[in-house]
Amino acid sequence: MAMKKITRRWFLNSFSIILLMLCAITVIAGFSVKSFYYSAARQFIESRAQVISAQVVKYASDSATDYTAAASALVQNFSEKSKMELMALDDEGNVTLTSGGFAVMQKLSMPDFEEARTSENGVGYFQGMIDGEKVMAMTYLNPAGDDTLYAFRYMISMTKIDAQVFLIDTVIGVIAVCVLLLVIWSSSYFLNSIVTPVGEIGKTAQKIAGGDFESRLKKKNDDEIGSLCDAINNMAGELAATEKMKNDFISSVSHELRTPLTAIKGWSETITDSPGDTEITEKGMRVITSETDRLSQMVEELLD
């Protein structure tokens, strides 16, 4: 019962707190990893967009350059096409060019394009599902103000990023479980080092309370529990010595009392058997009186 109570108290007070802390750390770490990767993806898009915008402005300001051809080539020869898709949009949101080189015939859902058209800085952002695929997209209006190349849209598939985030979250979860198992193992070892000796102390104390003063505890460690074992063993030794002293005292008193009582009883019987012998009666009464005085003195000494 003591083991159950101590274990239950440890579980409620310590283990539950550790479990909650590990869960909180795991959740926070998971969100932090996701936020880091998503922020990195957005920064990657923004850095590429700044480069493209600078190139477009340069082409538009250079009268010797065929702006339309140069800007189109910039989209078609986009250096990061293996990582993201670059689209050129007209002022109606129709795709006119893609870095992949394929033609887009249908109208795409582009919340970021609509946001860019209404925002003050001409930038729109979208993260969500498009045609069953999770993507991150950003639209930048063309700073050169061309209706054909009205805006540039950058889109990244989040499939690989989410897979990487899931892998890292799994590793974090495994580490958290390992830490939890280590805590359980170390705590169980610590609890057993306390609960087992306490149980033995309780059993031995019950034996001593029942009169078995020869019971002793085995001291295993030189700690507080070891000191308690020494104290209980010393107590048992003192109780055993006191018990022996009591028995010796009772034996001695019994012997001292038996002698005068025997004399009193013997002379009483003698007087009874000799009713007409005055000399024996007087002698017997003197002996009885003497032994009675002796008994009274012994009782007074015991009381003192």
C-alpha positions as CSV (number, residue, x, y, z in Angstrom):
1,M,0.0,0.0,0.0
2,A,2.9,2.4,0.8
3,M,4.5,1.6,-2.5
4,K,1.2,2.3,-4.3
5,K,0.7,5.6,-2.5
6,I,4.3,6.8,-3.1
7,T,4.2,5.8,-6.7
8,R,0.8,7.4,-7.3
9,R,2.0,10.6,-5.6
10,W,5.1,10.7,-7.8
11,F,3.0,10.1,-10.9
12,L,0.6,12.9,-10.0
13,N,3.2,15.4,-8.8
14,S,6.3,14.8,-10.9
15,F,5.7,12.5,-13.9
16,S,2.6,14.4,-15.0
17,I,4.5,17.7,-15.0
18,I,7.4,16.1,-16.9
19,L,4.9,14.7,-19.4
20,L,3.2,18.0,-19.9
21,M,6.6,19.8,-20.3
22,L,7.7,17.3,-22.9
23,C,4.5,17.6,-24.8
24,A,4.7,21.3,-24.8
25,I,8.3,21.3,-25.9
26,T,7.5,18.8,-28.7
27,V,4.6,20.9,-29.9
28,I,6.5,24.2,-29.8
29,A,9.5,22.6,-31.5
30,G,7.2,21.2,-34.2
31,F,5.6,24.6,-34.9
32,S,9.1,26.3,-34.8
33,V,10.4,23.9,-37.4
34,K,7.4,24.4,-39.6
35,S,7.6,28.2,-39.2
36,F,11.3,28.1,-40.0
37,Y,10.9,26.1,-43.2
38,Y,7.9,28.2,-44.4
39,S,9.7,31.4,-43.6
40,A,12.7,30.2,-45.5
41,A,10.5,29.3,-48.5
42,R,8.9,32.8,-48.5
43,Q,12.3,34.5,-48.2
44,F,13.6,32.4,-51.1
45,I,10.6,33.6,-53.2
46,E,11.1,37.2,-52.2
47,S,14.8,37.2,-52.9
48,R,14.2,35.8,-56.4
49,A,11.4,38.2,-57.0
50,Q,13.6,41.2,-56.2
51,V,16.2,39.9,-58.7
52,I,13.6,39.5,-61.4
53,S,12.1,42.9,-60.7
54,A,15.5,44.6,-60.9
55,Q,16.2,42.9,-64.2
56,V,12.8,43.9,-65.6
57,V,13.3,47.6,-64.6
58,K,16.8,47.5,-66.2
59,Y,15.4,46.2,-69.4
60,A,12.6,48.7,-69.5
61,S,15.0,51.7,-68.9
62,D,17.4,50.5,-71.6
63,S,16.2,51.8,-75.0
64,A,18.7,49.6,-76.8
65,T,17.2,46.4,-75.4
66,D,14.1,44.7,-76.8
67,Y,12.1,44.9,-73.5
68,T,9.4,42.3,-74.4
69,A,11.9,39.7,-75.7
70,A,14.3,40.2,-72.8
71,A,11.6,40.0,-70.2
72,S,10.1,36.9,-71.8
73,A,13.5,35.3,-72.0
74,L,14.0,36.1,-68.3
75,V,10.9,34.1,-67.5
76,Q,11.6,31.2,-69.8
77,N,15.2,30.9,-68.7
78,F,14.4,31.3,-65.0
79,S,17.4,29.8,-63.2
80,E,15.3,28.4,-60.2
81,K,12.7,26.6,-62.3
82,S,13.6,23.3,-60.7
83,K,12.6,24.7,-57.3
84,M,9.7,27.0,-58.2
85,E,7.4,27.9,-61.1
86,L,7.6,31.5,-62.5
87,M,4.6,32.8,-64.4
88,A,4.0,36.0,-66.3
89,L,0.5,37.3,-66.1
90,D,-1.4,39.9,-68.0
91,D,-3.7,42.5,-66.5
92,E,-6.6,40.1,-66.5
93,G,-4.7,37.4,-64.6
94,N,-4.2,35.2,-67.6
95,V,-0.9,33.2,-67.8
96,T,1.1,34.5,-70.8
97,L,4.4,32.8,-70.1
98,T,5.8,30.1,-67.7
99,S,9.3,29.1,-66.8
100,G,8.3,25.5,-67.5
101,G,7.4,26.3,-71.1
102,F,3.9,24.8,-71.1
103,A,0.8,26.8,-72.0
104,V,-1.9,27.3,-69.4
105,M,-5.2,27.2,-71.1
106,Q,-7.6,27.4,-68.2
107,K,-8.1,30.2,-65.7
108,L,-6.2,29.5,-62.5
109,S,-7.3,30.4,-59.0
110,M,-4.9,33.1,-57.9
111,P,-5.8,34.8,-54.6
112,D,-2.3,36.3,-54.4
113,F,-2.8,38.0,-57.8
114,E,-6.0,39.6,-56.6
115,E,-4.3,40.7,-53.4
116,A,-1.4,42.2,-55.3
117,R,-3.7,44.3,-57.5
118,T,-5.3,45.9,-54.5
119,S,-2.3,46.2,-52.1
120,E,-0.2,49.3,-51.8
121,N,3.1,47.6,-52.5
122,G,1.8,45.5,-55.4
123,V,2.6,42.2,-53.6
124,G,0.2,39.4,-52.9
125,Y,0.7,36.2,-50.8
126,F,-1.1,32.9,-50.8
127,Q,-0.6,29.6,-49.0
128,G,-3.0,26.8,-49.4
129,M,-4.4,24.1,-51.7
130,I,-4.6,24.6,-55.4
131,D,-5.9,21.7,-57.6
132,G,-5.3,19.3,-54.7
133,E,-1.7,20.4,-54.0
134,K,-0.5,22.5,-51.2
135,V,1.5,25.5,-52.6
136,M,3.0,28.8,-51.6
137,A,2.6,31.6,-54.1
138,M,3.5,35.2,-54.3
139,T,2.6,37.7,-57.0
140,Y,4.6,40.9,-57.7
141,L,3.2,43.5,-60.0
142,N,5.6,44.4,-62.8
143,P,7.3,47.7,-61.8
144,A,7.7,48.6,-65.5
145,G,3.9,48.7,-65.9
146,D,3.4,46.5,-68.9
147,D,-0.1,45.2,-69.6
148,T,1.2,42.0,-71.2
149,L,3.7,41.3,-68.5
150,Y,1.5,42.9,-65.8
151,A,2.7,40.7,-63.0
152,F,5.0,37.9,-62.1
153,R,3.8,35.0,-60.0
154,Y,6.2,32.7,-58.1
155,M,4.8,29.4,-56.9
156,I,6.5,26.6,-54.8
157,S,5.0,23.2,-54.1
158,M,5.0,22.5,-50.3
159,T,5.0,18.8,-50.7
160,K,8.7,18.2,-50.2
161,I,8.9,20.9,-47.5
162,D,6.0,19.4,-45.6
163,A,7.7,15.9,-45.9
164,Q,10.9,17.4,-44.4
165,V,9.0,19.1,-41.6
166,F,7.2,15.8,-40.9
167,L,10.5,13.9,-40.8
168,I,12.0,16.4,-38.3
169,D,8.8,16.4,-36.2
170,T,9.0,12.6,-36.1
171,V,12.6,12.7,-35.0
172,I,11.7,15.2,-32.3
173,G,8.8,13.0,-31.2
174,V,11.1,9.9,-31.0
175,I,13.6,11.9,-28.9
176,A,10.8,13.1,-26.6
177,V,9.6,9.4,-26.2
178,C,13.2,8.3,-25.4
179,V,13.6,11.1,-22.9
180,L,10.2,10.1,-21.3
181,L,11.3,6.4,-21.1
182,L,14.6,7.4,-19.6
183,V,12.8,9.5,-17.0
184,I,10.5,6.6,-16.2
185,W,13.4,4.2,-15.9
186,S,15.5,6.4,-13.7
187,S,12.5,7.4,-11.6
188,S,11.5,3.8,-11.1
189,Y,15.0,2.9,-10.0
190,F,14.9,5.9,-7.5
191,L,11.5,5.0,-6.2
192,N,12.5,1.4,-5.7
193,S,15.5,2.5,-3.8
194,I,13.1,4.3,-1.4
195,V,10.0,2.2,-1.4
196,T,11.6,-1.2,-0.9
197,P,13.6,-0.2,2.2
198,V,10.6,1.6,3.6
199,G,8.5,-1.5,3.2
200,E,11.2,-3.6,5.0
201,I,11.4,-1.0,7.8
202,G,7.6,-1.2,8.2
203,K,7.6,-5.0,8.5
204,T,10.5,-5.0,11.0
205,A,8.8,-2.2,13.1
206,Q,5.7,-4.4,13.3
207,K,7.8,-7.3,14.5
208,I,9.4,-5.2,17.2
209,A,6.0,-3.8,18.2
210,G,4.9,-7.5,18.6
211,G,7.7,-8.2,21.0
212,D,10.3,-9.6,18.6
213,F,13.3,-7.5,19.8
214,E,15.8,-9.6,17.9
215,S,14.6,-8.4,14.5
216,R,17.2,-6.2,12.8
217,L,17.3,-4.2,9.5
218,K,20.0,-4.6,7.0
219,K,21.7,-1.3,6.2
220,K,22.4,-1.1,2.5
221,N,23.4,2.5,1.9
222,D,24.9,5.2,4.0
223,D,22.1,7.7,3.5
224,E,19.0,9.0,5.4
225,I,17.4,5.6,5.1
226,G,20.6,3.9,6.3
227,S,20.5,6.3,9.4
228,L,16.9,5.3,10.0
229,C,17.8,1.6,9.9
230,D,20.6,2.3,12.4
231,A,18.2,4.2,14.7
232,I,15.6,1.4,14.6
233,N,18.3,-1.3,15.2
234,N,19.6,0.7,18.2
235,M,16.0,1.1,19.5
236,A,15.4,-2.7,19.1
237,G,18.7,-3.3,21.0
238,E,17.7,-1.0,23.8
239,L,14.3,-2.6,24.0
240,A,15.9,-6.0,24.2
241,A,18.2,-4.9,27.0
242,T,15.3,-3.3,28.8
243,E,13.3,-6.5,28.4
244,K,16.1,-8.6,29.8
245,M,16.6,-6.1,32.7
246,K,12.9,-6.4,33.5
247,N,12.9,-10.2,33.5
248,D,16.0,-10.2,35.7
249,F,14.4,-7.8,38.1
250,I,11.2,-9.8,38.2
251,S,13.2,-13.0,38.8
252,S,15.2,-11.3,41.6
253,V,12.1,-9.8,43.3
254,S,10.3,-13.2,43.0
255,H,13.2,-14.9,44.8
256,E,13.4,-12.2,47.5
257,L,9.6,-12.4,48.1
258,R,9.5,-16.2,48.1
259,T,11.8,-16.6,51.1
260,P,9.7,-14.6,53.7
261,L,6.4,-15.9,52.3
262,T,7.7,-19.5,52.6
263,A,8.6,-18.8,56.3
264,I,5.3,-17.1,57.0
265,K,3.4,-20.0,55.4
266,G,5.5,-22.6,57.2
267,W,5.0,-21.1,60.7
268,S,1.4,-20.5,60.1
269,E,0.9,-24.2,59.4
270,T,3.0,-25.1,62.4
271,I,1.0,-22.9,64.7
272,T,-2.2,-24.4,63.3
273,D,-1.0,-27.9,63.9
274,S,0.1,-27.1,67.5
275,P,-2.9,-25.2,69.0
276,G,-1.9,-25.9,72.6
277,D,1.8,-25.3,72.4
278,T,2.3,-21.7,73.7
279,E,6.1,-21.7,73.1
280,I,5.8,-22.7,69.4
281,T,3.0,-20.2,68.9
282,E,5.0,-17.3,70.4
283,K,8.1,-18.3,68.3
284,G,6.0,-18.6,65.2
285,M,4.4,-15.3,65.7
286,R,7.8,-13.6,66.2
287,V,9.0,-15.1,62.9
288,I,5.8,-14.1,61.1
289,T,6.1,-10.6,62.4
290,S,9.7,-10.4,61.5
291,E,9.1,-11.7,58.0
292,T,6.1,-9.3,57.6
293,D,8.3,-6.4,58.5
294,R,10.9,-7.6,56.0
295,L,8.2,-7.8,53.3
296,S,7.0,-4.3,54.2
297,Q,10.6,-3.0,53.9
298,M,11.1,-4.7,50.5
299,V,7.8,-3.2,49.2
300,E,8.8,0.3,50.3
301,E,12.2,-0.1,48.6
302,L,10.5,-1.2,45.4
303,L,8.1,1.8,45.6
304,D,11.1,4.1,46.1
